Each structure stands twice: as C-alpha cells, then as structure tokens.
Amino acid sequence: MQFSKIDSEKIKLKRKVYWYGFNYLYKFLPIIVEKKIKKIFSKKLFFIQKGFDITLKNNGDDFYFKVINDIENTSLNIDKNKFSKVIFGEYVKDKELLIKQFIISYFFHPMRREISIPREILKSSKSKKKIIYPIDIKFITIFEKNKILVNKLLSFFLWYFFIILYYLNGIRKILLVLLKFIINYDSKFKRGIFFSNLPKEALNLNKNYNIDENYFSFIYLYFKKNKLSFSSIIHSLKNVPNFKIENVEYSYGQKFDYRFRNNQKIDFFLWALKSILLSLFDLFKGRWWHALLLGEAVDRKIVEISDEKKLHQIYSFNNTDGLVYKPMWTYEAKNKGSKSIFYFYSLNFLPLTKVKICPEGFSLINWDYFSVWGKNHESYLKKNIKNKFDVISYKPIFLNTGYIEFKIPKEKFVTIFDITPARPIFRKSNYFSSEFADTKNVIK
C-alpha cells in the first residue's frame, strides 16, 4: 500500500457533531437551557442502553427487523376509490405500497434523529412502560403481537400531530413554488445527470483521474455501453466550485426547472388550492394519507406540468436517500422519459445480525433500475426484491475521501477494509445490535 501523509492538524473539521435529540433547536436556546435538555437526554440514553441489554437477551439482535417485516406484510386495507388522483396522479399504480415505503422511511427507520422507534422500544424494555410513538391504529396490533406495550390513546394523537406537521410542510412547499413564480425565479437549469445527496468527497477529482475507478464510473460505463452522450453532472451541493473534465461539466443545479409558462403556473395554482382543501377535508374523514403525502405531491405536480426537456436525463439516488422509498415524482418523470437509478456507494446496507436478515422495508422496494457492484450483488437483490428491475451497470463506486491519496502500485495487490466501528452507546441507542462490528473485531 502506498499513501501520501497528510498533517491531520491542518484539516479543519467544519461538520457539526450531532447530539441526540433535536439538534436544530439548540442554536435558538440559551446555553443554560441547552445543558438542562442534554442532561435529560443523557439520562434517557442511559435508560435506553439498559433496555438494549434486556431486549438483546430476551429477543435477539434481529427483533426490530422482525417487527418492521410484519409492518411490510400488513395490508392497510384502503379502498381504491379513497385514493385521490389530485395527490397521487396517474402513474402511481400501487398507492398502498408507496404509503408503506414512506412510513417505513420516515417513521420507522432506525436512524431518524427526531423520532426513533428502536429507541422507544429499548426504553420501554427497561421502564416497563407503554411506548408513546406516532403509530397508526393498523400497526399498533403488530407491536402488541410482538409484546411491545403501546399507549394507544397518546400514540393516536401523536400520529395525527405528525400528519398535521407533514400537511403544513406540504403547504410550505406550495408557497415556496408560488413565490418562485411571482419573483420570476431563474434557476439557470442545465439538463444532465442529477445526483441526489451526493457526498462532497465524490467531487475530489482532477484531470488525471481514471474514469473507470471513481465515483461516477458507473454512469460513464452506462452511456458508453449504450452509445449515448452526456455533458453535465449536476449535484445539490452548494458552494462547491464548478469544474470540467473531459468535456463533462460538474456543477451545482436544481432538481427541476421552475421556469414555467403562464398556463403551467395557473395549472399549478389551481391544483394547489384543490390539494390543500382536499387533504384537509380528507383528514377529518380519517384519510390521513393525502395530508401525509401533500409535500411529496408538490414535486409530483411540478414534474407533471414540466416539459420533457426541462427534466434531467437521469436522476441518481443512493444509500443516503434511503433504499426503501421511491419518490412519488419519479413515476411522473418516467412518463416524461427520465430514468431514476439507484446505486450503492457502499455495500454496507445489510443488518449485521446473527441470523441473516434483510434491511427494513426491503420487500417493498420497486426501483426500476439499479447499478450494482457485481453479479453476486445482483443475485442478492433479485432474490430478496419482489419487483422486477433492470441492471444498468456492474461497477463498484470508488469514494475518495480527499484526506489521503492512494497511489496504485504496479504489482498485484488486495485491499481489505471494513466499516468504521461505532461507539457502544451509539450502537445500542440505535439498536445496531451486532456484536461483530465492534472495534476489536474490525481491527482483527
């Protein structure tokens, strides 16, 4: 192995370390209040850690995934005539599937900072108290079947509290779009390959880079194989300088082109009024899914009224976006000729449990296109994903951290690496229960 040394003391770490809880709110609070809140969270973390030991002993390290698997297989039993095209549009065929994808991604994913069902389960194991968590009534029976005590009344109210928050966020998104119409927003849209949630380190490229061994190699491979061309890679990273390599420009840009004609603006405005009122009235009828997905429907409507040339050729999603939820607007984009591709910049997406088990929501995945690392990776996905999909390329993703420069030696070599071990308290509080990925074993 050949590495060039870098003085770590000269590296300025700008990324803020997240504290357990509502990190965003701390910047608005006095220091004395912040300290008191963190003290409360510290006690809560201690409780959760004790609950982890109890749950691991009684239920094993795959208990959380078993609960989520039951949710995946539970039908919401919603009549087809109770889904509105105003929200879902014409092209979302399996609406219940999309709803469950969204709920698992935003309510039951273990890494949610704001709310976390694994943490509530662990806390309940220690305190022996019923959990209070935003859970729809259809899912409460699943928790009770798994001997998880649930405060039904408070969980019901908390569920609708979050539904209202998502509804208000949907209204906020609508107002932002309308504001762009009023001020004649110029997004300077450039059509290309859009990368959602691109890691900043992926842009550590220079003129001497190898197109076959970098973060974007799978895109180059796909276009070369199909004798197609592209000139722009667009990402959502602000304040990153644009640069050009081999006639391909790498630049910050918008997901959509918001420059609409007047008739398109009127169409969106009328839809906005209708969708806001529909979602509100349906909320009182118990049809919470329209209010929940109003914010998602905003993007869907934007794509619906957009011309084909005002959308990107390809939209690329990765592990950071979450594997389960396929955004509602991608169904509209597909109809306009845009492809949505899911790629893996890491293969560390499997739960490291003693009994082999799939990640949460795996059976609900319905991406049309995957970029995989190899045939074994493809076989695993096809074995566990019910939806049929196409593979666009077989290529590992090379993520350059920028902190070290790897010089490829002339002789043959093998590179061995593992995931960074997490602190025990982090592992336990998020129910990353594997005993395999601890510091001792990773060093071995």
XYZ file of C-alpha atoms in Angstrom:
444
model
C 0.000 0.000 0.000
C 1.275 3.455 -0.843
C -0.177 6.518 0.854
C 0.982 10.110 0.984
C 0.974 11.537 4.511
C -1.233 14.489 5.419
C -0.929 16.599 8.563
C -4.259 15.943 10.301
C -3.865 19.038 12.497
C -4.169 21.252 9.423
C -7.509 19.743 8.475
C -10.359 21.966 9.639
C -13.435 19.979 10.503
C -16.457 22.071 9.579
C -19.115 19.438 10.062
C -21.008 19.835 13.328
C -21.310 16.780 15.549
C -24.969 15.863 16.040
C -26.253 15.442 19.553
C -29.027 13.021 20.329
C -32.303 14.930 20.106
C -33.480 17.992 18.188
C -30.057 19.357 17.303
C -31.526 22.108 15.099
C -33.344 23.771 18.016
C -30.251 24.151 20.194
C -28.927 27.156 18.267
C -32.026 29.119 19.307
C -31.797 28.249 23.011
C -29.701 29.807 25.798
C -26.713 27.671 26.862
C -28.192 27.020 30.329
C -31.386 25.618 28.768
C -29.373 23.582 26.274
C -27.356 21.997 29.095
C -30.510 21.044 31.008
C -32.029 19.435 27.913
C -28.850 17.487 27.209
C -28.781 16.301 30.820
C -32.291 14.901 30.364
C -31.220 13.195 27.140
C -28.152 11.746 28.904
C -30.397 10.038 31.456
C -32.635 8.849 28.630
C -29.632 7.379 26.792
C -28.590 5.519 29.949
C -32.107 4.055 30.192
C -32.063 3.056 26.517
C -28.686 1.351 26.899
C -30.010 -0.758 29.773
C -33.097 -1.551 27.693
C -30.844 -2.691 24.853
C -29.186 -5.292 27.085
C -32.594 -6.615 28.156
C -34.018 -6.701 24.600
C -30.904 -8.369 23.183
C -31.028 -11.068 25.850
C -34.772 -11.750 25.539
C -35.433 -11.174 21.825
C -32.128 -11.389 19.944
C -30.382 -8.842 17.757
C -32.916 -9.009 14.888
C -36.017 -8.159 16.948
C -36.509 -4.661 15.462
C -36.262 -6.025 11.897
C -38.864 -8.699 12.646
C -41.304 -6.016 13.787
C -40.700 -3.938 10.643
C -41.067 -7.051 8.498
C -44.528 -7.580 9.987
C -45.398 -3.982 9.048
C -44.209 -4.627 5.481
C -46.550 -7.605 5.182
C -49.589 -5.885 6.723
C -52.252 -4.557 4.377
C -53.632 -1.084 5.055
C -56.973 -2.241 3.568
C -57.667 1.105 1.879
C -60.347 1.025 -0.835
C -59.093 2.102 -4.258
C -61.738 4.824 -4.524
C -60.283 6.501 -1.426
C -57.054 7.437 -3.234
C -57.240 10.797 -4.966
C -55.531 11.430 -8.328
C -55.052 15.010 -7.184
C -52.357 13.732 -4.828
C -51.156 10.517 -6.487
C -51.564 11.453 -10.151
C -51.997 8.953 -12.980
C -48.877 6.810 -12.758
C -48.592 5.561 -9.157
C -50.283 2.190 -9.556
C -49.676 0.632 -6.135
C -50.541 3.523 -3.831
C -50.575 1.433 -0.665
C -47.027 0.280 -1.436
C -45.869 3.896 -1.742
C -47.543 4.834 1.562
C -45.828 1.970 3.400
C -42.485 2.863 1.825
C -42.882 6.432 3.080
C -43.938 5.405 6.590
C -41.044 2.964 6.992
C -38.557 5.559 5.693
C -39.796 8.490 7.785
C -41.327 6.907 10.895
C -39.673 3.521 11.409
C -36.144 3.991 10.078
C -33.648 3.447 12.951
C -31.525 6.488 12.066
C -34.231 9.163 12.332
C -32.865 11.819 14.693
C -36.191 13.401 15.587
C -38.116 10.226 16.415
C -36.887 6.657 16.670
C -38.990 3.561 17.172
C -35.981 1.373 18.181
C -35.091 3.829 20.969
C -38.670 3.829 22.233
C -38.758 0.018 22.213
C -35.486 -0.169 24.158
C -36.599 2.443 26.675
C -39.837 0.533 27.218
C -37.890 -2.700 27.840
C -36.171 -1.062 30.796
C -39.007 1.073 32.194
C -41.792 -1.468 31.544
C -43.943 1.479 30.455
C -46.038 1.651 27.297
C -44.359 3.359 24.362
C -45.735 6.657 23.082
C -44.956 6.930 19.390
C -46.737 8.148 16.228
C -48.283 4.840 15.112
C -51.397 4.318 13.032
C -54.019 2.081 14.611
C -53.423 -0.626 11.957
C -49.820 -1.019 13.114
C -50.458 -0.988 16.858
C -51.683 -4.597 16.757
C -48.318 -5.601 15.236
C -46.430 -4.087 18.152
C -48.741 -5.725 20.668
C -48.330 -9.091 18.912
C -44.585 -8.704 19.465
C -45.267 -7.977 23.165
C -44.440 -4.259 22.870
C -46.726 -2.251 25.117
C -48.304 0.763 23.357
C -50.162 3.725 24.845
C -52.893 3.674 22.204
C -54.533 6.994 23.017
C -51.385 9.134 23.177
C -49.835 7.325 20.204
C -53.002 8.014 18.201
C -52.846 11.742 18.984
C -49.101 11.842 18.275
C -49.683 10.102 14.924
C -52.150 12.793 13.839
C -49.871 15.512 15.214
C -47.152 14.341 12.816
C -49.657 14.009 9.959
C -50.565 17.682 10.506
C -46.859 18.614 10.515
C -46.371 16.888 7.169
C -49.512 18.611 5.875
C -48.191 22.026 6.940
C -44.854 21.237 5.343
C -46.717 20.466 2.117
C -48.382 23.896 2.264
C -44.972 25.467 2.901
C -43.569 23.788 -0.229
C -46.529 25.024 -2.267
C -45.990 28.607 -1.088
C -42.284 28.413 -1.957
C -43.103 27.280 -5.500
C -45.678 30.060 -5.896
C -43.116 32.561 -4.615
C -40.732 31.434 -7.352
C -43.495 32.115 -9.868
C -44.079 35.631 -8.531
C -40.422 36.705 -8.495
C -39.824 35.091 -11.915
C -37.274 32.728 -10.394
C -34.436 31.884 -12.807
C -32.900 28.563 -11.807
C -30.451 28.587 -14.746
C -31.424 24.987 -15.317
C -28.936 22.798 -17.170
C -30.067 19.357 -18.267
C -27.829 16.416 -17.374
C -27.380 13.594 -14.868
C -28.688 14.691 -11.456
C -27.132 13.165 -8.317
C -29.305 13.432 -5.220
C -27.459 13.625 -1.865
C -24.048 13.386 -3.482
C -21.238 13.025 -0.896
C -18.940 16.038 -1.179
C -15.897 13.755 -1.261
C -17.096 12.334 -4.589
C -16.033 15.587 -6.283
C -12.365 15.180 -5.351
C -11.409 14.713 -8.983
C -8.636 16.121 -11.127
C -7.579 15.969 -14.768
C -5.511 12.829 -14.154
C -8.330 10.773 -12.704
C -9.282 7.367 -14.084
C -12.868 7.343 -15.373
C -13.063 3.611 -14.623
C -12.182 3.987 -10.939
C -14.080 6.914 -9.473
C -17.460 7.709 -8.035
C -19.129 8.377 -11.412
C -17.649 5.446 -13.342
C -20.968 3.569 -13.486
C -22.570 6.492 -15.338
C -19.704 6.662 -17.837
C -19.972 2.905 -18.335
C -23.737 3.046 -18.900
C -23.528 5.798 -21.511
C -20.552 4.209 -23.257
C -22.274 0.827 -23.412
C -25.436 2.327 -24.920
C -23.505 4.667 -27.275
C -25.091 7.729 -25.688
C -23.566 11.034 -24.698
C -23.900 13.468 -21.823
C -22.192 16.730 -20.965
C -23.274 17.610 -17.424
C -23.274 16.011 -13.994
C -25.491 18.077 -11.704
C -25.493 17.826 -7.910
C -27.204 19.506 -4.956
C -24.022 20.618 -3.165
C -23.980 24.394 -2.812
C -20.779 26.452 -2.592
C -18.754 23.863 -4.490
C -16.818 25.314 -7.458
C -17.818 24.095 -10.909
C -15.194 22.274 -12.949
C -14.906 20.444 -16.246
C -13.097 17.184 -17.070
C -13.114 15.507 -20.490
C -15.993 17.619 -21.812
C -18.186 16.811 -18.803
C -19.057 19.708 -16.509
C -19.640 19.074 -12.798
C -21.837 21.770 -11.277
C -24.485 22.626 -8.688
C -28.006 22.741 -10.060
C -31.707 22.339 -9.373
C -33.612 19.079 -9.449
C -36.307 20.669 -11.622
C -36.628 23.676 -13.921
C -39.049 26.109 -12.272
C -39.329 28.396 -15.309
C -42.902 27.723 -16.383
C -45.239 29.260 -18.908
C -48.248 31.195 -17.617
C -50.698 28.367 -18.371
C -48.470 25.954 -16.402
C -48.373 28.364 -13.461
C -52.169 28.631 -13.474
C -52.428 24.833 -13.622
C -50.188 24.501 -10.545
C -52.020 27.265 -8.641
C -55.447 25.651 -9.196
C -54.033 22.251 -8.235
C -52.500 23.744 -5.082
C -55.861 25.123 -3.897
C -57.620 21.856 -4.622
C -54.958 19.663 -2.977
C -54.785 21.786 0.207
C -58.557 21.680 0.693
C -58.872 18.014 -0.307
C -56.129 16.928 2.117
C -57.692 18.939 4.948
C -61.223 17.604 4.447
C -59.961 14.033 3.993
C -58.001 14.334 7.226
C -61.294 14.817 9.080
C -62.661 11.757 7.248
C -59.751 9.642 8.504
C -57.994 9.607 5.100
C -54.698 10.768 6.546
C -52.552 9.588 3.607
C -53.366 12.638 1.457
C -52.238 15.104 4.145
C -49.175 12.964 4.875
C -48.055 12.978 1.226
C -49.020 16.542 0.277
C -45.366 17.636 0.271
C -44.456 14.687 -1.989
C -47.356 15.548 -4.285
C -45.945 19.064 -4.809
C -42.870 17.669 -6.565
C -45.057 15.210 -8.454
C -47.211 18.043 -9.792
C -44.141 20.065 -10.813
C -42.921 17.138 -12.917
C -46.413 16.600 -14.323
C -46.635 20.137 -15.743
C -42.980 20.201 -16.859
C -41.851 19.716 -20.446
C -39.610 16.689 -21.077
C -36.575 18.839 -21.900
C -36.911 20.630 -18.554
C -36.195 17.467 -16.593
C -32.839 15.721 -16.232
C -31.979 12.695 -18.356
C -31.245 10.588 -15.287
C -31.926 11.029 -11.570
C -29.486 9.076 -9.387
C -30.258 8.037 -5.808
C -28.026 6.307 -3.268
C -27.943 4.751 0.203
C -28.118 8.154 1.906
C -31.537 8.829 0.362
C -32.779 5.621 1.936
C -33.246 2.447 -0.029
C -36.965 1.895 0.516
C -38.889 4.980 -0.548
C -39.089 5.731 -4.264
C -40.257 9.383 -4.527
C -43.703 9.954 -5.961
C -42.435 12.381 -8.610
C -40.205 9.698 -10.192
C -43.323 7.981 -11.574
C -44.185 11.171 -13.469
C -40.561 11.620 -14.559
C -40.538 8.089 -16.001
C -43.526 9.007 -18.158
C -41.552 12.022 -19.431
C -38.592 9.854 -20.447
C -36.321 10.386 -17.411
C -34.726 7.375 -15.724
C -34.408 7.025 -11.940
C -31.422 4.894 -10.979
C -30.473 3.601 -7.558
C -26.769 2.991 -6.994
C -24.789 1.836 -3.948
C -21.733 3.831 -2.929
C -21.264 1.216 -0.221
C -22.389 -2.373 0.217
C -22.724 -1.873 3.952
C -26.510 -1.848 3.928
C -27.200 -5.283 5.442
C -28.048 -5.634 9.138
C -25.154 -7.385 10.864
C -27.297 -9.774 12.858
C -26.530 -13.333 13.907
C -29.409 -14.590 11.771
C -29.152 -13.266 8.208
C -31.918 -10.759 7.608
C -32.759 -8.052 5.064
C -32.803 -4.311 5.819
C -36.081 -2.700 6.862
C -38.617 -2.391 4.037
C -36.584 -4.469 1.579
C -39.541 -6.411 0.188
C -41.293 -3.129 -0.701
C -38.511 -1.793 -2.949
C -39.653 -1.081 -6.517
C -36.837 0.831 -8.242
C -36.802 0.194 -11.998
C -33.022 0.478 -12.384
C -30.073 -0.484 -10.210
C -26.345 -0.037 -10.624
C -24.732 -2.972 -8.827
C -21.181 -3.893 -7.853
C -21.190 -7.336 -9.408
C -23.175 -10.492 -10.184
C -23.311 -11.575 -6.525
C -24.797 -8.219 -5.596
C -27.370 -8.530 -8.384
C -28.297 -12.058 -7.269
C -28.869 -10.905 -3.699
C -31.171 -8.094 -4.830
C -33.156 -10.327 -7.206
C -33.547 -12.953 -4.509
C -34.989 -10.534 -1.960
C -36.775 -7.867 -4.007
C -40.167 -8.863 -5.415
C -40.264 -6.108 -8.054
C -38.504 -6.821 -11.355
C -35.723 -4.385 -12.230
C -33.000 -3.800 -14.814
C -29.297 -3.541 -14.047
C -27.653 -0.651 -15.910
C -24.041 -1.429 -14.946
C -21.780 -3.681 -12.886
C -19.288 -1.366 -11.244
C -18.078 -0.616 -7.704
C -18.314 3.007 -6.540
C -14.955 4.455 -5.505
C -15.428 7.167 -2.891
C -12.319 9.302 -2.467
C -12.324 10.884 0.996
C -9.835 13.553 -0.027
C -7.796 13.039 3.153
C -5.359 10.545 1.633
C -4.090 9.977 -1.864
C -3.914 6.328 -2.870
C -1.160 5.583 -5.368
C -1.833 2.346 -7.206
C 1.292 0.120 -7.131
C 2.479 -1.719 -10.246
C 2.334 -5.166 -8.661
C -0.915 -7.018 -7.894
C -2.479 -6.259 -4.534
C -5.562 -6.835 -2.396
C -7.310 -4.080 -0.464
C -9.174 -5.068 2.711
C -11.405 -2.601 4.507
C -14.282 -2.617 6.941
C -16.871 -0.204 8.284
C -15.876 2.295 10.942
C -16.849 0.832 14.338
C -19.410 2.888 16.224
C -19.210 3.788 19.901
C -21.094 1.266 22.063
C -23.618 3.902 23.200
C -24.378 4.833 19.583
C -24.752 1.181 18.607
C -27.025 0.411 21.500
C -29.198 3.531 21.356
C -29.939 2.963 17.647
C -30.343 -0.818 18.010
C -27.358 -1.521 15.751
C -27.114 -4.603 17.823
C -24.392 -6.511 16.024
C -21.517 -7.623 18.164
C -19.462 -8.229 15.018
C -18.706 -4.622 14.024
C -17.074 -3.570 17.288
C -13.620 -2.019 17.494
C -11.869 -5.253 18.497
C -13.217 -7.294 15.591
C -12.693 -4.573 12.978
C -9.030 -4.271 13.975
C -8.680 -8.038 13.687
